[in-house]
Structures are given as C-alpha cells and as structure tokens.
Short mmCIF file of C-alpha atoms (C1' of nucleotides) in Angstrom, two decimals:
data_model
loop_
_atom_site.label_atom_id
_atom_site.label_comp_id
_atom_site.label_asym_id
_atom_site.label_seq_id
_atom_site.Cartn_x
_atom_site.Cartn_y
_atom_site.Cartn_z
CA UNK A 1 -4.05 8.16 6.74
CA UNK A 2 -7.70 9.11 6.77
CA UNK A 3 -9.62 10.33 3.75
CA UNK A 4 -9.07 14.08 3.41
CA UNK A 5 -12.63 14.70 2.40
CA UNK A 6 -13.93 12.76 5.36
CA UNK A 7 -11.75 14.79 7.71
CA UNK A 8 -12.81 18.09 6.15
CA UNK A 9 -16.46 17.15 6.49
CA UNK A 10 -16.21 15.87 10.07
CA UNK A 11 -14.01 18.34 11.92
CA UNK A 12 -15.76 17.90 15.27
CA UNK A 13 -15.61 14.14 15.16
CA UNK A 14 -11.93 14.18 14.23
CA UNK A 15 -11.05 16.73 16.86
CA UNK A 16 -12.72 14.62 19.54
CA UNK A 17 -11.01 11.48 18.26
CA UNK A 18 -7.62 13.20 18.43
CA UNK A 19 -8.43 14.28 21.97
CA UNK A 20 -9.19 10.80 23.31
CA UNK A 21 -6.06 9.50 21.61
CA UNK A 22 -3.88 12.21 23.05
CA UNK A 23 -2.82 13.41 19.61
CA UNK A 24 -2.25 17.14 19.36
CA UNK A 25 -3.25 17.97 15.82
CA UNK A 26 -4.44 21.31 14.44
CA UNK A 27 -7.57 20.02 12.76
CA UNK A 28 -8.98 23.50 12.32
CA UNK A 29 -5.92 24.56 10.40
CA UNK A 30 -6.39 21.56 8.15
CA UNK A 31 -9.97 22.55 7.44
CA UNK A 32 -8.93 26.08 6.49
CA UNK A 33 -6.21 24.84 4.18
CA UNK A 34 -8.58 22.42 2.52
CA UNK A 35 -11.07 25.15 1.73
CA UNK A 36 -8.25 27.15 0.19
CA UNK A 37 -7.16 24.11 -1.77
CA UNK A 38 -10.62 23.67 -3.25
CA UNK A 39 -10.89 27.33 -4.20
CA UNK A 40 -7.57 27.11 -6.01
CA UNK A 41 -8.69 23.92 -7.75
CA UNK A 42 -11.66 25.78 -9.14
CA UNK A 43 -9.47 28.60 -10.52
CA UNK A 44 -6.93 26.19 -11.96
CA UNK A 45 -9.62 24.15 -13.67
CA UNK A 46 -11.08 27.25 -15.27
CA UNK A 47 -7.72 28.47 -16.59
CA UNK A 48 -6.85 25.02 -17.92
CA UNK A 49 -10.16 24.78 -19.66
CA UNK A 50 -9.60 28.09 -21.42
CA UNK A 51 -6.04 27.19 -22.38
CA UNK A 52 -7.21 23.86 -23.75
CA UNK A 53 -9.77 25.55 -25.95
CA UNK A 54 -7.14 27.92 -27.29
CA UNK A 55 -4.78 25.03 -28.06
CA UNK A 56 -7.41 23.13 -29.94
CA UNK A 57 -8.38 26.15 -32.00
CA UNK A 58 -4.77 26.71 -33.13
CA UNK A 59 -4.61 23.53 -35.16
CA UNK A 60 -7.65 24.56 -37.17
CA UNK A 61 -6.46 28.01 -38.06
CA UNK A 62 -4.10 28.98 -40.96
CA UNK A 63 -0.46 29.24 -39.81
CA UNK A 64 -0.20 33.00 -40.29
CA UNK A 65 -3.06 33.60 -37.85
CA UNK A 66 -1.60 31.53 -35.01
CA UNK A 67 0.73 33.93 -33.21
CA UNK A 68 -1.81 35.87 -31.13
CA UNK A 69 -3.48 32.64 -30.09
CA UNK A 70 -0.14 31.18 -29.02
CA UNK A 71 0.50 34.22 -26.87
CA UNK A 72 -2.90 33.88 -25.24
CA UNK A 73 -2.29 30.21 -24.58
CA UNK A 74 1.07 30.94 -23.05
CA UNK A 75 -0.42 33.56 -20.76
CA UNK A 76 -3.16 31.22 -19.53
CA UNK A 77 -0.75 28.38 -18.88
CA UNK A 78 1.60 30.59 -16.96
CA UNK A 79 -1.18 31.87 -14.78
CA UNK A 80 -2.44 28.35 -14.15
CA UNK A 81 1.01 27.12 -13.25
CA UNK A 82 1.42 29.91 -10.69
CA UNK A 83 -1.80 28.89 -8.99
CA UNK A 84 -0.77 25.29 -9.21
CA UNK A 85 2.44 25.81 -7.31
CA UNK A 86 0.55 27.75 -4.67
CA UNK A 87 -1.91 24.89 -4.41
CA UNK A 88 0.96 22.43 -4.14
CA UNK A 89 2.23 24.31 -1.08
CA UNK A 90 -1.23 24.27 0.45
CA UNK A 91 -1.57 20.56 -0.21
CA UNK A 92 1.82 19.81 1.27
CA UNK A 93 1.05 21.68 4.44
CA UNK A 94 -2.41 20.18 4.84
CA UNK A 95 -1.07 16.71 4.03
CA UNK A 96 1.43 17.03 6.82
CA UNK A 97 -1.44 17.62 9.20
CA UNK A 98 -3.58 14.93 7.63
CA UNK A 99 -0.83 12.33 8.00
CA UNK A 100 -0.49 13.12 11.68
CA UNK A 101 -4.17 12.49 12.36
CA UNK A 102 -4.58 9.05 13.93
CA UNK A 103 -7.10 6.46 12.78
CA UNK A 104 -10.66 6.46 14.03
CA UNK A 105 -11.25 4.47 17.17
CA UNK A 106 -13.36 1.41 17.90
CA UNK A 107 -16.28 2.54 20.07
CA UNK A 108 -15.62 -0.24 22.60
CA UNK A 109 -11.96 0.60 23.15
CA UNK A 110 -11.36 1.84 26.70
CA UNK A 111 -10.47 5.50 27.06
CA UNK A 112 -7.29 6.65 28.75
CA UNK A 113 -3.59 5.87 28.73
CA UNK A 114 -1.34 2.88 29.18
CA UNK A 115 -2.69 2.09 32.63
CA UNK A 116 -6.31 2.12 31.46
CA UNK A 117 -6.17 -0.95 29.26
CA UNK A 118 -8.82 -3.42 30.30
CA UNK A 119 -8.16 -7.09 30.82
CA UNK A 120 -10.46 -9.14 28.62
CA UNK A 121 -9.13 -12.67 28.83
CA UNK A 122 -6.68 -15.03 30.56
CA UNK A 123 -4.65 -17.87 29.11
CA UNK A 124 -5.23 -21.47 30.15
CA UNK A 125 -1.92 -21.80 31.99
CA UNK A 126 -1.87 -20.42 35.49
CA UNK A 127 0.81 -18.22 36.95
CA UNK A 128 3.50 -20.48 38.45
CA UNK A 129 3.96 -20.57 42.19
CA UNK A 130 7.64 -21.41 42.70
CA UNK A 131 8.82 -22.99 45.94
CA UNK A 132 12.05 -21.03 45.42
CA UNK A 133 12.98 -17.49 44.44
CA UNK A 134 12.71 -17.34 40.68
CA UNK A 135 15.58 -15.93 38.69
CA UNK A 136 15.20 -13.56 35.77
CA UNK A 137 15.88 -14.66 32.20
CA UNK A 138 19.25 -12.92 32.07
CA UNK A 139 20.63 -14.93 34.92
CA UNK A 140 19.10 -18.14 33.64
CA UNK A 141 20.30 -17.60 30.10
CA UNK A 142 23.82 -16.66 31.08
CA UNK A 143 24.18 -19.72 33.24
CA UNK A 144 22.83 -21.95 30.49
CA UNK A 145 24.90 -20.09 27.86
CA UNK A 146 21.89 -19.27 25.69
CA UNK A 147 23.01 -15.79 24.71
CA UNK A 148 25.99 -13.47 24.84
CA UNK A 149 25.34 -9.79 25.41
CA UNK A 150 28.99 -8.90 25.82
CA UNK A 151 29.83 -10.11 22.36
CA UNK A 152 26.77 -8.24 21.06
CA UNK A 153 28.06 -5.03 22.63
CA UNK A 154 31.51 -5.49 21.18
CA UNK A 155 30.16 -6.03 17.69
CA UNK A 156 27.21 -3.66 17.48
CA UNK A 157 26.80 -1.90 20.82
CA UNK A 158 24.36 -1.98 23.69
CA UNK A 159 21.11 -3.74 22.91
CA UNK A 160 22.57 -6.30 20.56
CA UNK A 161 23.32 -9.90 21.44
CA UNK A 162 24.28 -13.26 20.11
CA UNK A 163 22.04 -16.23 20.67
CA UNK A 164 24.19 -19.27 21.38
CA UNK A 165 23.81 -23.04 21.70
CA UNK A 166 20.33 -23.99 22.92
CA UNK A 167 19.35 -20.34 22.56
CA UNK A 168 19.67 -20.80 18.82
CA UNK A 169 17.59 -23.97 18.96
CA UNK A 170 14.95 -22.11 20.93
CA UNK A 171 14.73 -19.43 18.24
CA UNK A 172 14.49 -21.99 15.45
CA UNK A 173 11.99 -24.11 17.35
CA UNK A 174 9.73 -21.17 18.06
CA UNK A 175 9.78 -20.17 14.41
CA UNK A 176 8.99 -23.67 13.26
CA UNK A 177 6.26 -24.07 15.86
CA UNK A 178 4.55 -20.85 14.81
CA UNK A 179 4.93 -21.40 11.10
CA UNK A 180 3.55 -24.94 11.24
CA UNK A 181 0.55 -23.77 13.18
CA UNK A 182 -0.17 -20.85 10.86
CA UNK A 183 0.21 -22.91 7.71
CA UNK A 184 -2.51 -25.18 9.06
CA UNK A 185 -4.64 -22.11 9.66
CA UNK A 186 -4.51 -21.10 6.01
CA UNK A 187 -1.73 -18.52 6.10
CA UNK A 188 0.68 -18.12 3.22
CA UNK A 189 4.09 -18.20 4.84
CA UNK A 190 6.96 -16.08 3.63
CA UNK A 191 10.27 -14.71 4.70
CA UNK A 192 10.45 -11.05 3.85
CA UNK A 193 13.12 -8.45 3.10
CA UNK A 194 14.62 -6.93 6.23
CA UNK A 195 14.76 -3.55 4.49
CA UNK A 196 12.07 -1.51 2.79
CA UNK A 197 11.70 1.77 0.98
CA UNK A 198 10.86 4.75 3.15
CA UNK A 199 7.63 5.18 1.19
CA UNK A 200 6.52 1.72 2.28
CA UNK A 201 7.38 2.46 5.90
CA UNK A 202 5.38 5.67 5.70
CA UNK A 203 2.47 3.91 4.07
CA UNK A 204 2.36 1.48 6.94
CA UNK A 205 2.38 4.35 9.41
CA UNK A 206 6.05 4.39 10.43
CA UNK A 207 8.20 7.48 10.29
CA UNK A 208 11.57 6.40 8.94
CA UNK A 209 13.55 9.62 9.36
CA UNK A 210 13.58 12.51 11.76
CA UNK A 211 14.43 13.10 15.40
CA UNK A 212 11.65 10.96 16.86
CA UNK A 213 12.20 7.95 14.68
CA UNK A 214 12.48 4.41 15.98
CA UNK A 215 13.79 3.28 12.64
CA UNK A 216 17.32 2.63 11.44
CA UNK A 217 17.70 4.16 7.99
CA UNK A 218 20.41 3.36 5.48
CA UNK A 219 22.38 6.40 4.39
CA UNK A 220 22.65 7.29 0.71
CA UNK A 221 19.50 5.39 -0.03
CA UNK A 222 15.78 5.52 0.54
CA UNK A 223 15.87 2.24 2.42
CA UNK A 224 15.41 1.54 6.10
CA UNK A 225 15.68 -1.56 8.25
CA UNK A 226 12.21 -2.84 9.03
CA UNK A 227 10.85 -2.68 12.56
CA UNK A 228 8.45 -5.53 11.85
CA UNK A 229 7.35 -7.69 8.94
CA UNK A 230 4.06 -5.81 9.14
CA UNK A 231 5.83 -3.26 6.97
CA UNK A 232 6.94 -5.68 4.28
CA UNK A 233 3.78 -7.78 4.32
CA UNK A 234 1.58 -4.73 3.93
CA UNK A 235 3.96 -3.25 1.38
CA UNK A 236 3.93 -6.48 -0.61
CA UNK A 237 0.48 -5.55 -1.89
CA UNK A 238 1.30 -1.90 -2.63
CA UNK A 239 -1.12 -0.57 -5.30
CA UNK A 240 -2.77 -3.97 -5.56
CA UNK A 241 -6.43 -4.27 -6.48
CA UNK A 242 -7.94 -7.49 -5.16
CA UNK A 243 -11.01 -9.18 -6.43
CA UNK A 244 -13.43 -9.52 -3.51
CA UNK A 245 -13.26 -13.30 -3.71
CA UNK A 246 -9.52 -13.21 -2.94
CA UNK A 247 -10.32 -11.76 0.48
CA UNK A 248 -9.65 -12.29 3.24
CA UNK A 249 -5.99 -13.00 2.54
CA UNK A 250 -3.83 -14.19 5.40
CA UNK A 251 -0.06 -13.86 5.24
CA UNK A 252 2.61 -14.83 7.70
CA UNK A 253 6.08 -13.37 7.48
CA UNK A 254 9.36 -14.01 9.23
CA UNK A 255 11.75 -11.11 9.45
CA UNK A 256 14.34 -9.57 11.62
CA UNK A 257 13.10 -6.47 13.37
CA UNK A 258 15.28 -3.46 14.08
CA UNK A 259 14.36 -0.72 16.53
CA UNK A 260 16.45 2.14 17.79
CA UNK A 261 14.32 2.36 20.96
CA UNK A 262 15.22 6.03 21.18
CA UNK A 263 14.22 7.44 24.54
CA UNK A 264 13.51 4.03 26.04
CA UNK A 265 16.64 3.84 28.15
CA UNK A 266 16.31 2.71 31.71
CA UNK A 267 12.83 1.32 31.20
CA UNK A 268 12.88 -2.42 31.69
CA UNK A 269 15.80 -2.63 29.33
CA UNK A 270 17.51 -5.55 30.96
CA UNK A 271 18.32 -8.54 28.85
CA UNK A 272 16.26 -9.66 25.91
CA UNK A 273 13.13 -7.74 26.81
CA UNK A 274 13.96 -4.60 24.86
CA UNK A 275 16.64 -5.05 22.20
CA UNK A 276 17.61 -3.41 18.94
CA UNK A 277 17.24 -6.53 16.86
CA UNK A 278 15.09 -9.62 17.15
CA UNK A 279 13.34 -12.15 14.97
CA UNK A 280 9.59 -12.18 14.68
CA UNK A 281 6.92 -14.30 13.05
CA UNK A 282 4.15 -11.93 12.08
CA UNK A 283 0.59 -12.45 10.88
CA UNK A 284 -0.99 -10.04 8.43
CA UNK A 285 -4.44 -10.00 6.87
CA UNK A 286 -6.18 -8.10 4.12
CA UNK A 287 -9.97 -8.12 4.40
CA UNK A 288 -13.11 -6.45 3.13
CA UNK A 289 -14.36 -3.82 5.58
CA UNK A 290 -17.15 -5.99 6.95
CA UNK A 291 -14.70 -8.81 7.70
CA UNK A 292 -12.11 -6.99 9.73
CA UNK A 293 -13.68 -7.16 13.20
CA UNK A 294 -14.07 -10.92 12.89
CA UNK A 295 -10.52 -11.25 11.54
CA UNK A 296 -9.21 -9.25 14.46
CA UNK A 297 -10.79 -11.73 16.85
CA UNK A 298 -9.37 -14.57 14.80
CA UNK A 299 -5.85 -13.16 14.99
CA UNK A 300 -6.26 -12.71 18.73
CA UNK A 301 -7.50 -16.29 19.08
CA UNK A 302 -4.44 -17.51 17.21
CA UNK A 303 -2.09 -15.56 19.44
CA UNK A 304 -3.81 -17.16 22.41
CA UNK A 305 -3.59 -20.58 20.82
CA UNK A 306 0.14 -20.13 20.26
CA UNK A 307 0.86 -19.09 23.84
CA UNK A 308 -1.54 -21.62 25.35
CA UNK A 309 0.28 -24.21 23.28
CA UNK A 310 3.57 -23.06 24.77
CA UNK A 311 2.08 -23.30 28.25
CA UNK A 312 2.83 -19.68 29.10
CA UNK A 313 0.48 -17.80 31.40
CA UNK A 314 -0.79 -14.54 29.97
CA UNK A 315 -3.59 -12.04 30.02
CA UNK A 316 -5.13 -10.19 27.12
CA UNK A 317 -5.72 -6.47 27.37
CA UNK A 318 -7.82 -4.17 25.22
CA UNK A 319 -5.49 -1.22 24.66
CA UNK A 320 -6.77 2.19 25.71
CA UNK A 321 -7.26 4.97 23.20
CA UNK A 322 -4.26 7.02 24.27
CA UNK A 323 -1.90 4.10 23.74
CA UNK A 324 -3.04 2.87 20.33
CA UNK A 325 -0.48 4.48 18.04
CA UNK A 326 -1.50 6.13 14.77
CA UNK A 327 -2.78 3.37 12.48
CA UNK A 328 -4.66 1.13 14.91
CA UNK A 329 -8.44 1.30 15.19
CA UNK A 330 -8.31 -1.23 17.97
CA UNK A 331 -5.49 -3.20 19.53
CA UNK A 332 -5.17 -6.19 21.84
CA UNK A 333 -1.94 -7.08 23.60
CA UNK A 334 -0.99 -10.41 25.08
CA UNK A 335 0.98 -9.86 28.23
CA UNK A 336 2.85 -12.92 29.44
CA UNK A 337 3.61 -13.48 33.05
CA UNK A 338 7.32 -12.89 33.60
CA UNK A 339 8.29 -14.11 37.06
CA UNK A 340 11.71 -12.47 36.90
CA UNK A 341 10.48 -8.98 36.16
CA UNK A 342 10.08 -6.36 38.83
CA UNK A 343 9.87 -7.27 42.52
CA UNK A 344 7.82 -10.45 42.25
CA UNK A 345 7.02 -10.86 38.60
CA UNK A 346 5.14 -8.65 36.19
CA UNK A 347 3.08 -8.90 33.04
CA UNK A 348 5.16 -8.10 29.96
CA UNK A 349 3.88 -7.54 26.44
CA UNK A 350 4.67 -10.44 24.12
CA UNK A 351 2.29 -9.95 21.23
CA UNK A 352 0.02 -7.32 19.84
CA UNK A 353 -2.71 -7.42 17.25
CA UNK A 354 -4.20 -4.37 15.55
CA UNK A 355 -7.06 -3.70 13.22
CA UNK A 356 -5.87 -0.78 11.11
CA UNK A 357 -9.07 -0.61 9.06
CA UNK A 358 -8.29 1.35 5.87
CA UNK A 359 -5.68 3.62 7.46
CA UNK A 360 -2.71 1.80 5.96
CA UNK A 361 -4.50 0.66 2.83
CA UNK A 362 -5.26 4.20 1.74
CA UNK A 363 -1.60 5.23 1.78
CA UNK A 364 -0.45 1.96 0.28
CA UNK A 365 -3.19 2.06 -2.37
CA UNK A 366 -4.49 -1.42 -1.61
CA UNK A 367 -8.04 -1.84 -2.83
CA UNK A 368 -10.57 -4.43 -3.85
CA UNK A 369 -13.22 -4.65 -6.48
CA UNK A 370 -16.61 -6.32 -6.54
CA UNK A 371 -17.40 -7.51 -10.06
CA UNK A 372 -20.97 -6.32 -9.77
CA UNK A 373 -20.05 -2.84 -8.63
CA UNK A 374 -18.31 0.12 -10.19
CA UNK A 375 -15.08 1.38 -8.71
CA UNK A 376 -12.92 0.12 -5.89
CA UNK A 377 -12.80 0.31 -2.13
CA UNK A 378 -9.87 0.20 0.25
CA UNK A 379 -9.24 -3.08 2.02
CA UNK A 380 -8.81 -3.31 5.75
CA UNK A 381 -5.43 -4.43 7.04
CA UNK A 382 -4.70 -6.21 10.28
CA UNK A 383 -1.56 -7.43 11.88
CA UNK A 384 -0.70 -9.60 14.81
CA UNK A 385 2.42 -11.03 16.36
CA UNK A 386 2.62 -14.78 16.16
CA UNK A 387 5.90 -15.01 18.06
CA UNK A 388 8.39 -12.28 18.86
CA UNK A 389 11.28 -14.62 19.53
CA UNK A 390 13.22 -12.60 22.09
CA UNK A 391 10.25 -11.92 24.34
CA UNK A 392 8.95 -15.45 23.98
CA UNK A 393 12.34 -16.66 25.18
CA UNK A 394 12.09 -14.39 28.20
CA UNK A 395 8.68 -15.85 29.05
CA UNK A 396 9.76 -19.44 28.52
CA UNK A 397 12.93 -19.22 30.57
CA UNK A 398 11.29 -17.48 33.49
CA UNK A 399 8.15 -19.65 33.61
CA UNK A 400 9.81 -22.98 32.95
CA UNK A 401 12.76 -22.54 35.31
CA UNK A 402 13.44 -25.12 38.00
CA UNK A 403 15.03 -24.87 41.43
CA UNK A 404 18.44 -25.99 40.17
CA UNK A 405 18.59 -23.30 37.47
CA UNK A 406 17.71 -25.65 34.63
CA UNK A 407 14.78 -24.88 32.34
CA UNK A 408 12.18 -27.34 31.16
CA UNK A 409 11.48 -27.28 27.45
CA UNK A 410 7.80 -26.63 26.63
CA UNK A 411 6.26 -29.85 25.28
CA UNK A 412 5.40 -28.14 22.02
CA UNK A 413 9.07 -27.45 21.33
CA UNK A 414 10.67 -30.70 22.47
CA UNK A 415 10.69 -32.31 19.06
CA UNK A 416 12.52 -29.36 17.53
CA UNK A 417 15.01 -28.90 20.32
CA UNK A 418 15.66 -32.57 20.86
CA UNK A 419 15.67 -32.50 24.65
CA UNK A 420 13.25 -31.95 27.49
CA UNK A 421 15.41 -29.87 29.80
CA UNK A 422 18.02 -27.20 29.20
CA UNK A 423 20.89 -27.72 31.58
CA UNK A 424 24.42 -26.51 32.01
"C1'" G B 30 28.48 -3.31 -12.66
"C1'" G B 31 28.01 -3.07 -18.54
"C1'" A B 32 24.89 -3.35 -23.24
"C1'" C B 33 20.34 -3.49 -25.44
"C1'" G B 34 14.75 -3.84 -25.23
"C1'" G B 35 10.41 -2.43 -22.60
"C1'" G B 36 6.80 -0.07 -18.84
"C1'" U B 37 -0.47 2.39 -22.00
"C1'" G B 38 -7.33 0.79 -19.08
"C1'" G B 39 -8.99 -5.76 -14.94
"C1'" C B 40 -5.69 -8.53 -18.69
"C1'" A B 41 -3.53 -8.57 -23.68
"C1'" G B 42 -2.19 -4.87 -27.05
"C1'" A B 43 -2.38 -0.43 -30.89
"C1'" G B 44 -1.10 4.63 -30.99
"C1'" C B 45 4.72 7.71 -31.20
"C1'" G B 46 3.35 16.18 -31.37
"C1'" G B 47 -2.98 18.63 -32.54
"C1'" U B 48 -11.26 17.00 -30.73
"C1'" U B 49 -6.90 10.31 -28.18
"C1'" G B 50 -8.76 9.34 -21.79
"C1'" A B 51 -6.83 6.54 -25.55
"C1'" A B 52 -8.23 1.60 -31.45
"C1'" U B 53 -8.90 -3.67 -31.11
"C1'" G B 54 -9.43 -8.38 -28.57
"C1'" C B 55 -10.45 -10.94 -23.98
"C1'" A B 56 -12.76 -10.59 -19.27
"C1'" C B 57 -16.82 -8.28 -16.69
"C1'" C B 58 -22.02 -6.00 -16.29
"C1'" G B 59 -27.04 -5.11 -18.58
"C1'" G B 60 -30.33 -6.47 -22.56
"C1'" U B 61 -32.38 -9.27 -27.09
"C1'" C B 62 -33.00 -14.33 -28.58
"C1'" U B 63 -33.81 -19.31 -25.72
"C1'" U B 64 -37.71 -23.92 -21.69
"C1'" G B 65 -32.61 -23.01 -19.63
"C1'" A B 66 -27.55 -22.48 -20.97
"C1'" A B 67 -24.01 -21.66 -24.79
"C1'" A B 68 -23.47 -19.00 -29.29
"C1'" A B 69 -24.87 -14.67 -31.87
"C1'" C B 70 -26.37 -9.66 -31.67
"C1'" C B 71 -27.12 -4.66 -29.13
"C1'" G B 72 -25.45 -1.51 -25.22
"C1'" G B 73 -22.24 -0.38 -21.01
"C1'" C B 74 -17.49 -0.72 -18.62
"C1'" A B 75 -10.52 3.42 -15.54
"C1'" G B 76 -9.29 6.37 -11.49
"C1'" A B 77 -8.57 10.85 -8.58
"C1'" C B 78 -10.05 15.74 -7.67
"C1'" G B 79 -13.47 19.85 -8.12
"C1'" U B 80 -18.66 21.38 -8.82
"C1'" G B 81 -23.80 20.14 -8.43
"C1'" A B 82 -29.83 18.04 -4.86
"C1'" A B 83 -29.26 15.00 -9.13
"C1'" A B 84 -28.53 14.11 -14.22
"C1'" G B 85 -24.40 16.09 -15.55
"C1'" C B 86 -20.25 19.34 -16.30
"C1'" G B 87 -14.99 20.56 -15.68
"C1'" U B 88 -9.78 19.49 -14.57
"C1'" C B 89 -5.84 16.02 -13.91
"C1'" U B 90 -3.71 11.15 -14.77
"C1'" C B 91 -0.60 6.48 -20.53
"C1'" G B 92 6.02 3.77 -14.55
"C1'" U B 93 7.72 8.44 -11.33
"C1'" G B 94 9.64 13.36 -11.35
"C1'" G B 95 11.38 17.41 -14.22
"C1'" G B 96 11.98 19.95 -19.17
"C1'" U B 97 10.64 21.65 -24.40
"C1'" U B 98 5.86 23.48 -26.77
"C1'" C B 99 0.13 27.35 -27.69
"C1'" A B 100 -0.48 21.82 -27.43
"C1'" A B 101 2.96 15.63 -25.14
"C1'" A B 102 1.07 8.72 -24.20
"C1'" U B 103 3.92 10.71 -28.34
"C1'" C B 104 10.23 14.83 -28.21
"C1'" C B 105 14.41 15.64 -24.24
"C1'" C B 106 16.69 14.62 -19.18
"C1'" A B 107 16.91 11.99 -14.47
"C1'" C B 108 15.22 8.17 -11.52
"C1'" C B 109 12.43 3.55 -10.49
"C1'" C B 110 10.74 -1.09 -12.16
"C1'" C B 111 10.52 -5.45 -15.66
"C1'" G B 112 12.86 -8.49 -19.48
"C1'" U B 113 17.30 -10.40 -22.40
"C1'" C B 114 22.56 -10.90 -22.94
"C1'" C B 115 27.61 -10.14 -20.69
"C1'" G B 116 30.59 -9.65 -16.20
"C1'" C B 117 30.88 -10.73 -10.94
"C1'" C B 118 29.21 -13.62 -6.91
"C1'" A B 119 27.01 -16.41 -1.81
#
RNA sequence: GGACGGGUGGCAGAGCGGUUGAAUGCACCGGUCUUGAAAACCGGCAGACGUGAAAGCGUCUCGUGGGUUCAAAUCCCACCCCGUCCGCCA
C-alpha cells in the first residue's frame, strides 16, 4: 500500500504509474473521497473540541447546575458520531481504492507485458546439446520413480503429488544445499508456519479471500495456507520498530507453499511445473530505504550463485511493468532452461526476486528508528526465491538426463543424495 | 480444552471515572562542568491524522472491537495475545 497522502498529492504520477502497470484504478475517485475525508475530519475535530470543553467544565460546576451542560455535551457527541460514521464509510471506500493501487515502479524497469521482459544476464552453464531427443521431467521422473501423481490425485486431487524414493532425497538435498549456502551468507534460517492470518497475507499484498484468490483459506477461521514464506517472514516483523543498526536483516525461511492456481488450467500444467503444493526456501530482507537497491542485486546474485552451483543453465530477466504484480517496485526472474518443455525446450521461471520498497512495510507496520532523529520510517522489504523445490527438480532432471534415461546428480548435491546417478 | 493472572510510551513500571497523552526509573538526544571521558546538574524525548509558509494549534490513540457515561487507561461485553497451573497429546 502506498501512503494515502502521497497518492492524494500526486494524482497524475499515480495515474501514469497505474497505466504502465496495466492496473485499472479510479485514482480520481480516490482523490475526491480523500478531500471529503479531510473536510469531515475538520468538522469532527471541531465538534470534539467543543464537547471536550463542556465535559471539563462539568466537573467544576456545582451538581445542581450540571444538567443543561450534560444535554449540550450529549448533543455535540451525537453530532460528532454521525459525522464519524460517515467518514468511516468514506475511508473504507477510499481505502479499497488505495489498496488496489500498485507500488511505484523502478525507472529502469522495461515497459510492457510478459513478453517485454529484458534479458540482463546468463548463467555460467550453457544450454545442453543432447545427442538424443531429451525427455521431459514427467517421463524421467516416472521411470525413475521419483514422484507419484496418481496417488496425489487420489488423496488431494489434480495438482498434488507424492515425492518418492530419490525424489525425496532430491528435495532434502536441495533444501540443505540452499540453507547451508545462505547461512554462510549471513541469513538467519528458520522454518515458518504454513498458515497465516488473513491480515498478514493482506499486509504482504496477497488477497486471501474472494473470487480471484490464489490462496487456500481455512473455513471458520481467519487463517489461510501460505503461498510462500515471504508472507510469514514479512509477517514475523509485524509492527516491529528496528533500530537502524539492526538493518539490513536477512532471513531465510523454509515453508510449504499452497496455490490454487485458479484460471491457470491448460497452461504448461504438466507435471511438477505448476502444482498446488511445493516446498520452497525463501530469502527475505528488511533494509533502510537507501540499502534496498543494493540488497536487490545481492539477492539476485545469490539466486545466480545457487543455480550456477547446481550447474543449471538460466537467464535473468528484468520483469516488465505490466507483469510486476502489486507490491513489487522491481523484479528479476531466473528462468532455467528446461529441455523437455515445449517443442525443443523453453525457459521456465525458477526463481523471482522483488524489491517491494515500503509497500509491504506500510501495511505491516514495520519501521526503523535512527537514534539521532525523531520519529520512524518504514523499512524496505525484499524477497527472493532461493530454491523452489519442484521447479528446481524439473530443471535438474531435464538438464542432467542421459541417453539411457538415467539422471546425473549435480555435484553440489552428491554428498546429500549419496550417489552420482539416479537410475532405475 | 479448563482455572486464574496480565497486556500502558524505546524498555521497565505507576495510575483504576473528571485539566492524565499519562508519575517515576532506565535508555536516548542537547547543554553546563571537564584537557577528555565518567559522574553530577539543567533541558528535551510517542505516534497517526487534520490545519498552517512556519512556529504552532486541534483531534484521535493506554492489546483489538463494541457498549455504558456529559466525561473511560480507569466500569461492562466479545475477541486476540502473553504468563502460571491443570487436563490432553505428537
């Protein structure tokens, strides 16, 4: 969420920003409502002031002279409370608009939609050139008995799966690999709740309920299953006021991630690529405003380091404005080469890192204080995928496959898996 | 799940219907003193919103939401959270 005052004072800027992001928001309506809100505030303040003076005078007056003053006080309070409920309606309506306004946008982010992302970097591993027709991960994994989609369907429906045998070892190895690396990089590692209050989801920029939601919510409660540990890691510092010297703070969280993927049917849904549940190791950072650009680069570098270390070819794209989502100020995606996708291989998103500036921090109330200065400022929050297990498995299987259908184990994972090749 | 106790400023902790947005201590900031530091002393120190060029002024906020009252941190109700004990349990 942006600052309401800032929006009200910069209607043109906000309107243009909504345009390049493809967000249809009635900014003008917001401005009108905010003027009304301020006018009502003025009236309410005046009435409260008068009522307060009456109340104070009552205590100083003999009891038999109090009745007329009480009546006057009652009248003023009633009038104020009428205006207050009108103002509450105005605030609710304008807040609804305000919440739907996306974050500001980094000036260097490319304009346009999904296809307009610009490639900014390549990984060190080159795209494999197989002397045979590569299989996709579903075929490889079924042969090697790494997962079981049929059992997943029976238990929980389409989009759920069991990891089995070496598939389990792959998941554990990837987690351990990522966690070890991030601990060395100064991250505080944690496993997080897989559920969170709706208010925390909303603060992070997710919409837990409603027709468009991608979130599973738990009935008879205000809890939802998390779509990413970004939600819990950000929420962990709800209402926190940091001292400046505690920043930047780098957290790493492991959680399960649950996504309904409503409306995503038929779109590259085969196998592990798009599923309703997966495990993810997530990075999260809280920084002072002047640190967030550098931290964003740092998170990107770490994502690259992780995938370079796994020997997976990838490219990095700078996401275009229309594809950023609400909270992100700027976003980079790592797209791994997936030889089994499409006709002859395609790039597929494996990680994503966003600088959300103060968009999430404002709603979550996460601030910092400088000892030498009065007041507080909102921190900047950033997130980045370390490893989304299911997609990493897709990339590993398809890039490390061999002519006989076996799959080499990336060197970085051999010690955790205990073998160098996955075979039948 | 049951029974108590509690949630007040950055922290600790008073206040329990009427100039209390809130005593006091610690921390922090500025100053005096000092060669410097410490100590001592003096002063400052919550946030949001509104208004104003600014100084300032006003309103709201004592876990959250409702209620009682002319007036609530203080009384009532619900919920959330934190302790302690009991029960249950991986």
